[in-house]
Amino acid sequence: MEKISYPKVWNLDKVFMGGSKSSQFSDHIKRLEALVYELEDSVKAMITPLSTNEIIKVGSFSRKHRKHSLVLIAS
């Protein structure tokens, strides 16, 4: 498998007009923070499944938060 390297410092001007000082970047960071806090709260509230009914709840949790994971990974 080929290893892909990325620079440790990104030129945010290529991604967000105005770079790290842009309102787009600020809004994006706020959105990611909100998603992380929502995910954290959901994980804290999740119980270890002990029955089939509880396993269904975990599956529902996974489907609900899958979109957040994709947003965080894509970001």
PDB file of N, CA, C and O in Angstrom:
ATOM      1  N   MET A   1       0.840  -1.165   0.000  1.00  0.00           N
ATOM      2  CA  MET A   1       0.000   0.000   0.000  1.00  0.00           C
ATOM      3  C   MET A   1       0.896   1.244   0.000  1.00  0.00           C
ATOM      4  O   MET A   1       1.856   1.312   0.744  1.00  0.00           O
ATOM      5  N   GLU A   2       0.563   2.188  -0.830  1.00  0.00           N
ATOM      6  CA  GLU A   2       1.353   3.412  -0.948  1.00  0.00           C
ATOM      7  C   GLU A   2       1.004   4.385   0.171  1.00  0.00           C
ATOM      8  O   GLU A   2      -0.164   4.611   0.479  1.00  0.00           O
ATOM      9  N   LYS A   3       2.022   4.931   0.793  1.00  0.00           N
ATOM     10  CA  LYS A   3       1.817   5.909   1.854  1.00  0.00           C
ATOM     11  C   LYS A   3       1.687   7.297   1.231  1.00  0.00           C
ATOM     12  O   LYS A   3       2.500   7.694   0.402  1.00  0.00           O
ATOM     13  N   ILE A   4       0.647   8.006   1.643  1.00  0.00           N
ATOM     14  CA  ILE A   4       0.433   9.365   1.148  1.00  0.00           C
ATOM     15  C   ILE A   4       0.823  10.335   2.253  1.00  0.00           C
ATOM     16  O   ILE A   4       0.379  10.202   3.387  1.00  0.00           O
ATOM     17  N   SER A   5       1.662  11.287   1.924  1.00  0.00           N
ATOM     18  CA  SER A   5       2.084  12.291   2.899  1.00  0.00           C
ATOM     19  C   SER A   5       1.446  13.625   2.571  1.00  0.00           C
ATOM     20  O   SER A   5       1.308  13.993   1.403  1.00  0.00           O
ATOM     21  N   TYR A   6       1.069  14.344   3.600  1.00  0.00           N
ATOM     22  CA  TYR A   6       0.512  15.682   3.445  1.00  0.00           C
ATOM     23  C   TYR A   6       1.350  16.642   4.275  1.00  0.00           C
ATOM     24  O   TYR A   6       1.893  16.269   5.315  1.00  0.00           O
ATOM     25  N   PRO A   7       1.461  17.879   3.827  1.00  0.00           N
ATOM     26  CA  PRO A   7       2.219  18.839   4.617  1.00  0.00           C
ATOM     27  C   PRO A   7       1.560  19.061   5.978  1.00  0.00           C
ATOM     28  O   PRO A   7       0.336  18.973   6.100  1.00  0.00           O
ATOM     29  N   LYS A   8       2.365  19.326   6.987  1.00  0.00           N
ATOM     30  CA  LYS A   8       1.832  19.563   8.328  1.00  0.00           C
ATOM     31  C   LYS A   8       1.158  20.928   8.418  1.00  0.00           C
ATOM     32  O   LYS A   8       0.319  21.156   9.268  1.00  0.00           O
ATOM     33  N   VAL A   9       1.540  21.822   7.557  1.00  0.00           N
ATOM     34  CA  VAL A   9       0.929  23.152   7.523  1.00  0.00           C
ATOM     35  C   VAL A   9       0.196  23.290   6.203  1.00  0.00           C
ATOM     36  O   VAL A   9       0.784  23.141   5.141  1.00  0.00           O
ATOM     37  N   TRP A  10      -1.100  23.533   6.281  1.00  0.00           N
ATOM     38  CA  TRP A  10      -1.904  23.667   5.077  1.00  0.00           C
ATOM     39  C   TRP A  10      -2.042  25.135   4.696  1.00  0.00           C
ATOM     40  O   TRP A  10      -2.080  26.011   5.552  1.00  0.00           O
ATOM     41  N   ASN A  11      -2.128  25.380   3.416  1.00  0.00           N
ATOM     42  CA  ASN A  11      -2.421  26.721   2.926  1.00  0.00           C
ATOM     43  C   ASN A  11      -3.939  26.851   2.887  1.00  0.00           C
ATOM     44  O   ASN A  11      -4.591  26.465   1.924  1.00  0.00           O
ATOM     45  N   LEU A  12      -4.506  27.400   3.951  1.00  0.00           N
ATOM     46  CA  LEU A  12      -5.961  27.476   4.051  1.00  0.00           C
ATOM     47  C   LEU A  12      -6.573  28.427   3.035  1.00  0.00           C
ATOM     48  O   LEU A  12      -7.767  28.357   2.766  1.00  0.00           O
ATOM     49  N   ASP A  13      -5.766  29.295   2.452  1.00  0.00           N
ATOM     50  CA  ASP A  13      -6.280  30.186   1.410  1.00  0.00           C
ATOM     51  C   ASP A  13      -6.768  29.388   0.201  1.00  0.00           C
ATOM     52  O   ASP A  13      -7.625  29.857  -0.551  1.00  0.00           O
ATOM     53  N   LYS A  14      -6.230  28.193   0.021  1.00  0.00           N
ATOM     54  CA  LYS A  14      -6.668  27.349  -1.097  1.00  0.00           C
ATOM     55  C   LYS A  14      -8.005  26.678  -0.789  1.00  0.00           C
ATOM     56  O   LYS A  14      -8.703  26.237  -1.702  1.00  0.00           O
ATOM     57  N   VAL A  15      -8.342  26.579   0.483  1.00  0.00           N
ATOM     58  CA  VAL A  15      -9.568  25.903   0.889  1.00  0.00           C
ATOM     59  C   VAL A  15     -10.660  26.911   1.256  1.00  0.00           C
ATOM     60  O   VAL A  15     -11.814  26.750   0.894  1.00  0.00           O
ATOM     61  N   PHE A  16     -10.277  27.952   1.991  1.00  0.00           N
ATOM     62  CA  PHE A  16     -11.212  28.981   2.442  1.00  0.00           C
ATOM     63  C   PHE A  16     -10.693  30.349   1.991  1.00  0.00           C
ATOM     64  O   PHE A  16      -9.558  30.706   2.325  1.00  0.00           O
ATOM     65  N   MET A  17     -11.521  31.085   1.273  1.00  0.00           N
ATOM     66  CA  MET A  17     -11.127  32.425   0.844  1.00  0.00           C
ATOM     67  C   MET A  17     -10.856  33.277   2.080  1.00  0.00           C
ATOM     68  O   MET A  17     -11.727  33.450   2.921  1.00  0.00           O
ATOM     69  N   GLY A  18      -9.643  33.735   2.240  1.00  0.00           N
ATOM     70  CA  GLY A  18      -9.258  34.492   3.427  1.00  0.00           C
ATOM     71  C   GLY A  18      -8.534  33.641   4.452  1.00  0.00           C
ATOM     72  O   GLY A  18      -8.165  34.120   5.519  1.00  0.00           O
ATOM     73  N   GLY A  19      -8.354  32.362   4.142  1.00  0.00           N
ATOM     74  CA  GLY A  19      -7.590  31.473   5.013  1.00  0.00           C
ATOM     75  C   GLY A  19      -8.193  31.310   6.394  1.00  0.00           C
ATOM     76  O   GLY A  19      -9.411  31.282   6.562  1.00  0.00           O
ATOM     77  N   SER A  20      -7.328  31.236   7.389  1.00  0.00           N
ATOM     78  CA  SER A  20      -7.776  30.983   8.763  1.00  0.00           C
ATOM     79  C   SER A  20      -8.530  32.166   9.367  1.00  0.00           C
ATOM     80  O   SER A  20      -9.169  32.028  10.397  1.00  0.00           O
ATOM     81  N   LYS A  21      -8.475  33.310   8.722  1.00  0.00           N
ATOM     82  CA  LYS A  21      -9.187  34.480   9.224  1.00  0.00           C
ATOM     83  C   LYS A  21     -10.575  34.628   8.591  1.00  0.00           C
ATOM     84  O   LYS A  21     -11.321  35.539   8.921  1.00  0.00           O
ATOM     85  N   SER A  22     -10.933  33.729   7.676  1.00  0.00           N
ATOM     86  CA  SER A  22     -12.202  33.849   6.965  1.00  0.00           C
ATOM     87  C   SER A  22     -13.372  33.418   7.839  1.00  0.00           C
ATOM     88  O   SER A  22     -13.239  32.591   8.739  1.00  0.00           O
ATOM     89  N   SER A  23     -14.534  33.981   7.556  1.00  0.00           N
ATOM     90  CA  SER A  23     -15.744  33.597   8.282  1.00  0.00           C
ATOM     91  C   SER A  23     -16.156  32.172   7.902  1.00  0.00           C
ATOM     92  O   SER A  23     -16.710  31.444   8.737  1.00  0.00           O
ATOM     93  N   GLN A  24     -15.865  31.757   6.672  1.00  0.00           N
ATOM     94  CA  GLN A  24     -16.170  30.381   6.254  1.00  0.00           C
ATOM     95  C   GLN A  24     -15.403  29.377   7.112  1.00  0.00           C
ATOM     96  O   GLN A  24     -15.961  28.379   7.556  1.00  0.00           O
ATOM     97  N   PHE A  25     -14.126  29.653   7.328  1.00  0.00           N
ATOM     98  CA  PHE A  25     -13.299  28.760   8.145  1.00  0.00           C
ATOM     99  C   PHE A  25     -13.821  28.730   9.578  1.00  0.00           C
ATOM    100  O   PHE A  25     -13.970  27.669  10.181  1.00  0.00           O
ATOM    101  N   SER A  26     -14.126  29.893  10.120  1.00  0.00           N
ATOM    102  CA  SER A  26     -14.642  29.991  11.485  1.00  0.00           C
ATOM    103  C   SER A  26     -15.953  29.220  11.627  1.00  0.00           C
ATOM    104  O   SER A  26     -16.148  28.469  12.585  1.00  0.00           O
ATOM    105  N   ASP A  27     -16.848  29.385  10.668  1.00  0.00           N
ATOM    106  CA  ASP A  27     -18.122  28.666  10.693  1.00  0.00           C
ATOM    107  C   ASP A  27     -17.902  27.158  10.604  1.00  0.00           C
ATOM    108  O   ASP A  27     -18.587  26.375  11.277  1.00  0.00           O
ATOM    109  N   HIS A  28     -16.952  26.753   9.769  1.00  0.00           N
ATOM    110  CA  HIS A  28     -16.647  25.335   9.604  1.00  0.00           C
ATOM    111  C   HIS A  28     -16.126  24.742  10.915  1.00  0.00           C
ATOM    112  O   HIS A  28     -16.563  23.661  11.333  1.00  0.00           O
ATOM    113  N   ILE A  29     -15.238  25.441  11.569  1.00  0.00           N
ATOM    114  CA  ILE A  29     -14.687  24.973  12.852  1.00  0.00           C
ATOM    115  C   ILE A  29     -15.798  24.881  13.899  1.00  0.00           C
ATOM    116  O   ILE A  29     -15.883  23.900  14.644  1.00  0.00           O
ATOM    117  N   LYS A  30     -16.678  25.874  13.954  1.00  0.00           N
ATOM    118  CA  LYS A  30     -17.787  25.855  14.916  1.00  0.00           C
ATOM    119  C   LYS A  30     -18.708  24.667  14.655  1.00  0.00           C
ATOM    120  O   LYS A  30     -19.176  24.011  15.590  1.00  0.00           O
ATOM    121  N   ARG A  31     -18.958  24.381  13.371  1.00  0.00           N
ATOM    122  CA  ARG A  31     -19.813  23.238  13.019  1.00  0.00           C
ATOM    123  C   ARG A  31     -19.161  21.933  13.457  1.00  0.00           C
ATOM    124  O   ARG A  31     -19.816  21.054  14.014  1.00  0.00           O
ATOM    125  N   LEU A  32     -17.859  21.803  13.206  1.00  0.00           N
ATOM    126  CA  LEU A  32     -17.154  20.585  13.618  1.00  0.00           C
ATOM    127  C   LEU A  32     -17.156  20.433  15.134  1.00  0.00           C
ATOM    128  O   LEU A  32     -17.354  19.329  15.651  1.00  0.00           O
ATOM    129  N   GLU A  33     -16.938  21.527  15.850  1.00  0.00           N
ATOM    130  CA  GLU A  33     -16.962  21.475  17.315  1.00  0.00           C
ATOM    131  C   GLU A  33     -18.327  21.015  17.813  1.00  0.00           C
ATOM    132  O   GLU A  33     -18.416  20.181  18.719  1.00  0.00           O
ATOM    133  N   ALA A  34     -19.392  21.543  17.219  1.00  0.00           N
ATOM    134  CA  ALA A  34     -20.740  21.151  17.624  1.00  0.00           C
ATOM    135  C   ALA A  34     -20.973  19.664  17.373  1.00  0.00           C
ATOM    136  O   ALA A  34     -21.569  18.974  18.218  1.00  0.00           O
ATOM    137  N   LEU A  35     -20.505  19.168  16.230  1.00  0.00           N
ATOM    138  CA  LEU A  35     -20.658  17.746  15.926  1.00  0.00           C
ATOM    139  C   LEU A  35     -19.880  16.880  16.911  1.00  0.00           C
ATOM    140  O   LEU A  35     -20.366  15.838  17.357  1.00  0.00           O
ATOM    141  N   VAL A  36     -18.681  17.310  17.270  1.00  0.00           N
ATOM    142  CA  VAL A  36     -17.868  16.539  18.221  1.00  0.00           C
ATOM    143  C   VAL A  36     -18.538  16.519  19.591  1.00  0.00           C
ATOM    144  O   VAL A  36     -18.631  15.465  20.239  1.00  0.00           O
ATOM    145  N   TYR A  37     -19.061  17.664  20.049  1.00  0.00           N
ATOM    146  CA  TYR A  37     -19.750  17.711  21.347  1.00  0.00           C
ATOM    147  C   TYR A  37     -21.015  16.855  21.333  1.00  0.00           C
ATOM    148  O   TYR A  37     -21.307  16.151  22.299  1.00  0.00           O
ATOM    149  N   GLU A  38     -21.754  16.879  20.223  1.00  0.00           N
ATOM    150  CA  GLU A  38     -22.957  16.056  20.114  1.00  0.00           C
ATOM    151  C   GLU A  38     -22.598  14.579  20.164  1.00  0.00           C
ATOM    152  O   GLU A  38     -23.236  13.791  20.861  1.00  0.00           O
ATOM    153  N   LEU A  39     -21.551  14.211  19.445  1.00  0.00           N
ATOM    154  CA  LEU A  39     -21.101  12.823  19.449  1.00  0.00           C
ATOM    155  C   LEU A  39     -20.629  12.415  20.843  1.00  0.00           C
ATOM    156  O   LEU A  39     -20.957  11.334  21.341  1.00  0.00           O
ATOM    157  N   GLU A  40     -19.876  13.288  21.502  1.00  0.00           N
ATOM    158  CA  GLU A  40     -19.386  13.005  22.850  1.00  0.00           C
ATOM    159  C   GLU A  40     -20.550  12.790  23.822  1.00  0.00           C
ATOM    160  O   GLU A  40     -20.550  11.830  24.603  1.00  0.00           O
ATOM    161  N   ASP A  41     -21.554  13.659  23.766  1.00  0.00           N
ATOM    162  CA  ASP A  41     -22.719  13.512  24.647  1.00  0.00           C
ATOM    163  C   ASP A  41     -23.453  12.201  24.377  1.00  0.00           C
ATOM    164  O   ASP A  41     -23.886  11.518  25.303  1.00  0.00           O
ATOM    165  N   SER A  42     -23.578  11.855  23.103  1.00  0.00           N
ATOM    166  CA  SER A  42     -24.264  10.613  22.750  1.00  0.00           C
ATOM    167  C   SER A  42     -23.494   9.393  23.226  1.00  0.00           C
ATOM    168  O   SER A  42     -24.085   8.421  23.707  1.00  0.00           O
ATOM    169  N   VAL A  43     -22.182   9.428  23.105  1.00  0.00           N
ATOM    170  CA  VAL A  43     -21.353   8.302  23.565  1.00  0.00           C
ATOM    171  C   VAL A  43     -21.452   8.164  25.077  1.00  0.00           C
ATOM    172  O   VAL A  43     -21.580   7.055  25.610  1.00  0.00           O
ATOM    173  N   LYS A  44     -21.424   9.284  25.777  1.00  0.00           N
ATOM    174  CA  LYS A  44     -21.540   9.241  27.245  1.00  0.00           C
ATOM    175  C   LYS A  44     -22.885   8.658  27.675  1.00  0.00           C
ATOM    176  O   LYS A  44     -22.967   7.973  28.686  1.00  0.00           O
ATOM    177  N   ALA A  45     -23.939   8.933  26.908  1.00  0.00           N
ATOM    178  CA  ALA A  45     -25.276   8.467  27.260  1.00  0.00           C
ATOM    179  C   ALA A  45     -25.520   7.016  26.835  1.00  0.00           C
ATOM    180  O   ALA A  45     -26.460   6.387  27.309  1.00  0.00           O
ATOM    181  N   MET A  46     -24.671   6.505  25.960  1.00  0.00           N
ATOM    182  CA  MET A  46     -24.869   5.153  25.443  1.00  0.00           C
ATOM    183  C   MET A  46     -24.527   4.118  26.509  1.00  0.00           C
ATOM    184  O   MET A  46     -23.573   4.285  27.266  1.00  0.00           O
ATOM    185  N   ILE A  47     -25.330   3.080  26.555  1.00  0.00           N
ATOM    186  CA  ILE A  47     -25.090   2.008  27.523  1.00  0.00           C
ATOM    187  C   ILE A  47     -24.547   0.782  26.787  1.00  0.00           C
ATOM    188  O   ILE A  47     -24.742   0.624  25.587  1.00  0.00           O
ATOM    189  N   THR A  48     -23.862  -0.067  27.508  1.00  0.00           N
ATOM    190  CA  THR A  48     -23.398  -1.330  26.935  1.00  0.00           C
ATOM    191  C   THR A  48     -24.615  -2.233  26.763  1.00  0.00           C
ATOM    192  O   THR A  48     -25.373  -2.441  27.718  1.00  0.00           O
ATOM    193  N   PRO A  49     -24.834  -2.706  25.535  1.00  0.00           N
ATOM    194  CA  PRO A  49     -26.033  -3.512  25.310  1.00  0.00           C
ATOM    195  C   PRO A  49     -25.996  -4.837  26.071  1.00  0.00           C
ATOM    196  O   PRO A  49     -25.001  -5.545  26.044  1.00  0.00           O
ATOM    197  N   LEU A  50     -27.093  -5.116  26.761  1.00  0.00           N
ATOM    198  CA  LEU A  50     -27.214  -6.361  27.501  1.00  0.00           C
ATOM    199  C   LEU A  50     -28.321  -7.243  26.937  1.00  0.00           C
ATOM    200  O   LEU A  50     -28.417  -8.414  27.293  1.00  0.00           O
ATOM    201  N   SER A  51     -29.147  -6.682  26.067  1.00  0.00           N
ATOM    202  CA  SER A  51     -30.237  -7.448  25.470  1.00  0.00           C
ATOM    203  C   SER A  51     -30.351  -7.102  23.992  1.00  0.00           C
ATOM    204  O   SER A  51     -29.761  -6.126  23.518  1.00  0.00           O
ATOM    205  N   THR A  52     -31.154  -7.873  23.276  1.00  0.00           N
ATOM    206  CA  THR A  52     -31.362  -7.632  21.853  1.00  0.00           C
ATOM    207  C   THR A  52     -31.943  -6.243  21.629  1.00  0.00           C
ATOM    208  O   THR A  52     -31.547  -5.537  20.707  1.00  0.00           O
ATOM    209  N   ASN A  53     -32.870  -5.834  22.464  1.00  0.00           N
ATOM    210  CA  ASN A  53     -33.497  -4.527  22.337  1.00  0.00           C
ATOM    211  C   ASN A  53     -32.452  -3.408  22.452  1.00  0.00           C
ATOM    212  O   ASN A  53     -32.499  -2.421  21.730  1.00  0.00           O
ATOM    213  N   GLU A  54     -31.511  -3.572  23.352  1.00  0.00           N
ATOM    214  CA  GLU A  54     -30.468  -2.564  23.529  1.00  0.00           C
ATOM    215  C   GLU A  54     -29.481  -2.573  22.360  1.00  0.00           C
ATOM    216  O   GLU A  54     -28.930  -1.539  22.011  1.00  0.00           O
ATOM    217  N   ILE A  55     -29.259  -3.719  21.746  1.00  0.00           N
ATOM    218  CA  ILE A  55     -28.383  -3.802  20.576  1.00  0.00           C
ATOM    219  C   ILE A  55     -28.981  -2.993  19.434  1.00  0.00           C
ATOM    220  O   ILE A  55     -28.281  -2.297  18.706  1.00  0.00           O
ATOM    221  N   ILE A  56     -30.296  -3.044  19.298  1.00  0.00           N
ATOM    222  CA  ILE A  56     -30.984  -2.259  18.267  1.00  0.00           C
ATOM    223  C   ILE A  56     -30.734  -0.773  18.511  1.00  0.00           C
ATOM    224  O   ILE A  56     -30.500  -0.007  17.580  1.00  0.00           O
ATOM    225  N   LYS A  57     -30.751  -0.344  19.764  1.00  0.00           N
ATOM    226  CA  LYS A  57     -30.491   1.063  20.094  1.00  0.00           C
ATOM    227  C   LYS A  57     -29.071   1.456  19.680  1.00  0.00           C
ATOM    228  O   LYS A  57     -28.840   2.550  19.180  1.00  0.00           O
ATOM    229  N   VAL A  58     -28.102   0.573  19.898  1.00  0.00           N
ATOM    230  CA  VAL A  58     -26.715   0.849  19.510  1.00  0.00           C
ATOM    231  C   VAL A  58     -26.616   0.970  17.994  1.00  0.00           C
ATOM    232  O   VAL A  58     -25.934   1.846  17.466  1.00  0.00           O
ATOM    233  N   GLY A  59     -27.322   0.091  17.266  1.00  0.00           N
ATOM    234  CA  GLY A  59     -27.343   0.178  15.803  1.00  0.00           C
ATOM    235  C   GLY A  59     -27.918   1.498  15.337  1.00  0.00           C
ATOM    236  O   GLY A  59     -27.413   2.121  14.412  1.00  0.00           O
ATOM    237  N   SER A  60     -28.967   1.942  16.002  1.00  0.00           N
ATOM    238  CA  SER A  60     -29.587   3.223  15.675  1.00  0.00           C
ATOM    239  C   SER A  60     -28.612   4.361  15.943  1.00  0.00           C
ATOM    240  O   SER A  60     -28.487   5.300  15.155  1.00  0.00           O
ATOM    241  N   PHE A  61     -27.891   4.274  17.052  1.00  0.00           N
ATOM    242  CA  PHE A  61     -26.876   5.272  17.388  1.00  0.00           C
ATOM    243  C   PHE A  61     -25.811   5.331  16.301  1.00  0.00           C
ATOM    244  O   PHE A  61     -25.434   6.399  15.839  1.00  0.00           O
ATOM    245  N   SER A  62     -25.357   4.162  15.846  1.00  0.00           N
ATOM    246  CA  SER A  62     -24.320   4.095  14.819  1.00  0.00           C
ATOM    247  C   SER A  62     -24.779   4.744  13.520  1.00  0.00           C
ATOM    248  O   SER A  62     -24.042   5.492  12.888  1.00  0.00           O
ATOM    249  N   ARG A  63     -26.010   4.446  13.106  1.00  0.00           N
ATOM    250  CA  ARG A  63     -26.532   5.042  11.869  1.00  0.00           C
ATOM    251  C   ARG A  63     -26.677   6.547  12.010  1.00  0.00           C
ATOM    252  O   ARG A  63     -26.365   7.299  11.098  1.00  0.00           O
ATOM    253  N   LYS A  64     -27.141   7.000  13.168  1.00  0.00           N
ATOM    254  CA  LYS A  64     -27.345   8.437  13.388  1.00  0.00           C
ATOM    255  C   LYS A  64     -26.028   9.193  13.291  1.00  0.00           C
ATOM    256  O   LYS A  64     -25.955  10.268  12.722  1.00  0.00           O
ATOM    257  N   HIS A  65     -24.971   8.640  13.862  1.00  0.00           N
ATOM    258  CA  HIS A  65     -23.704   9.356  13.941  1.00  0.00           C
ATOM    259  C   HIS A  65     -22.749   9.041  12.800  1.00  0.00           C
ATOM    260  O   HIS A  65     -21.690   9.646  12.703  1.00  0.00           O
ATOM    261  N   ARG A  66     -23.117   8.147  11.927  1.00  0.00           N
ATOM    262  CA  ARG A  66     -22.259   7.840  10.775  1.00  0.00           C
ATOM    263  C   ARG A  66     -22.037   9.084   9.927  1.00  0.00           C
ATOM    264  O   ARG A  66     -20.935   9.365   9.502  1.00  0.00           O
ATOM    265  N   LYS A  67     -23.089   9.870   9.717  1.00  0.00           N
ATOM    266  CA  LYS A  67     -22.954  11.081   8.902  1.00  0.00           C
ATOM    267  C   LYS A  67     -21.983  12.059   9.553  1.00  0.00           C
ATOM    268  O   LYS A  67     -21.226  12.730   8.881  1.00  0.00           O
ATOM    269  N   HIS A  68     -21.979  12.127  10.893  1.00  0.00           N
ATOM    270  CA  HIS A  68     -21.037  13.012  11.578  1.00  0.00           C
ATOM    271  C   HIS A  68     -19.610  12.542  11.366  1.00  0.00           C
ATOM    272  O   HIS A  68     -18.712  13.345  11.140  1.00  0.00           O
ATOM    273  N   SER A  69     -19.417  11.240  11.427  1.00  0.00           N
ATOM    274  CA  SER A  69     -18.078  10.696  11.202  1.00  0.00           C
ATOM    275  C   SER A  69     -17.586  11.043   9.813  1.00  0.00           C
ATOM    276  O   SER A  69     -16.435  11.412   9.626  1.00  0.00           O
ATOM    277  N   LEU A  70     -18.465  10.927   8.830  1.00  0.00           N
ATOM    278  CA  LEU A  70     -18.067  11.250   7.456  1.00  0.00           C
ATOM    279  C   LEU A  70     -17.726  12.712   7.324  1.00  0.00           C
ATOM    280  O   LEU A  70     -16.771  13.070   6.625  1.00  0.00           O
ATOM    281  N   VAL A  71     -18.470  13.580   7.999  1.00  0.00           N
ATOM    282  CA  VAL A  71     -18.170  15.024   7.955  1.00  0.00           C
ATOM    283  C   VAL A  71     -16.828  15.282   8.594  1.00  0.00           C
ATOM    284  O   VAL A  71     -16.000  16.036   8.060  1.00  0.00           O
ATOM    285  N   LEU A  72     -16.562  14.670   9.738  1.00  0.00           N
ATOM    286  CA  LEU A  72     -15.287  14.898  10.414  1.00  0.00           C
ATOM    287  C   LEU A  72     -14.112  14.360   9.604  1.00  0.00           C
ATOM    288  O   LEU A  72     -13.071  14.989   9.532  1.00  0.00           O
ATOM    289  N   ILE A  73     -14.286  13.196   9.003  1.00  0.00           N
ATOM    290  CA  ILE A  73     -13.222  12.620   8.187  1.00  0.00           C
ATOM    291  C   ILE A  73     -12.977  13.473   6.948  1.00  0.00           C
ATOM    292  O   ILE A  73     -11.852  13.748   6.596  1.00  0.00           O
ATOM    293  N   ALA A  74     -14.042  13.911   6.321  1.00  0.00           N
ATOM    294  CA  ALA A  74     -13.914  14.711   5.091  1.00  0.00           C
ATOM    295  C   ALA A  74     -13.311  16.071   5.384  1.00  0.00           C
ATOM    296  O   ALA A  74     -12.721  16.695   4.516  1.00  0.00           O
ATOM    297  N   SER A  75     -13.470  16.512   6.625  1.00  0.00           N
ATOM    298  CA  SER A  75     -12.941  17.817   6.963  1.00  0.00           C
ATOM    299  C   SER A  75     -11.476  17.715   7.230  1.00  0.00           C
ATOM    300  O   SER A  75     -10.692  18.528   7.219  1.00  0.00           O
TER     301      SER A  75
END
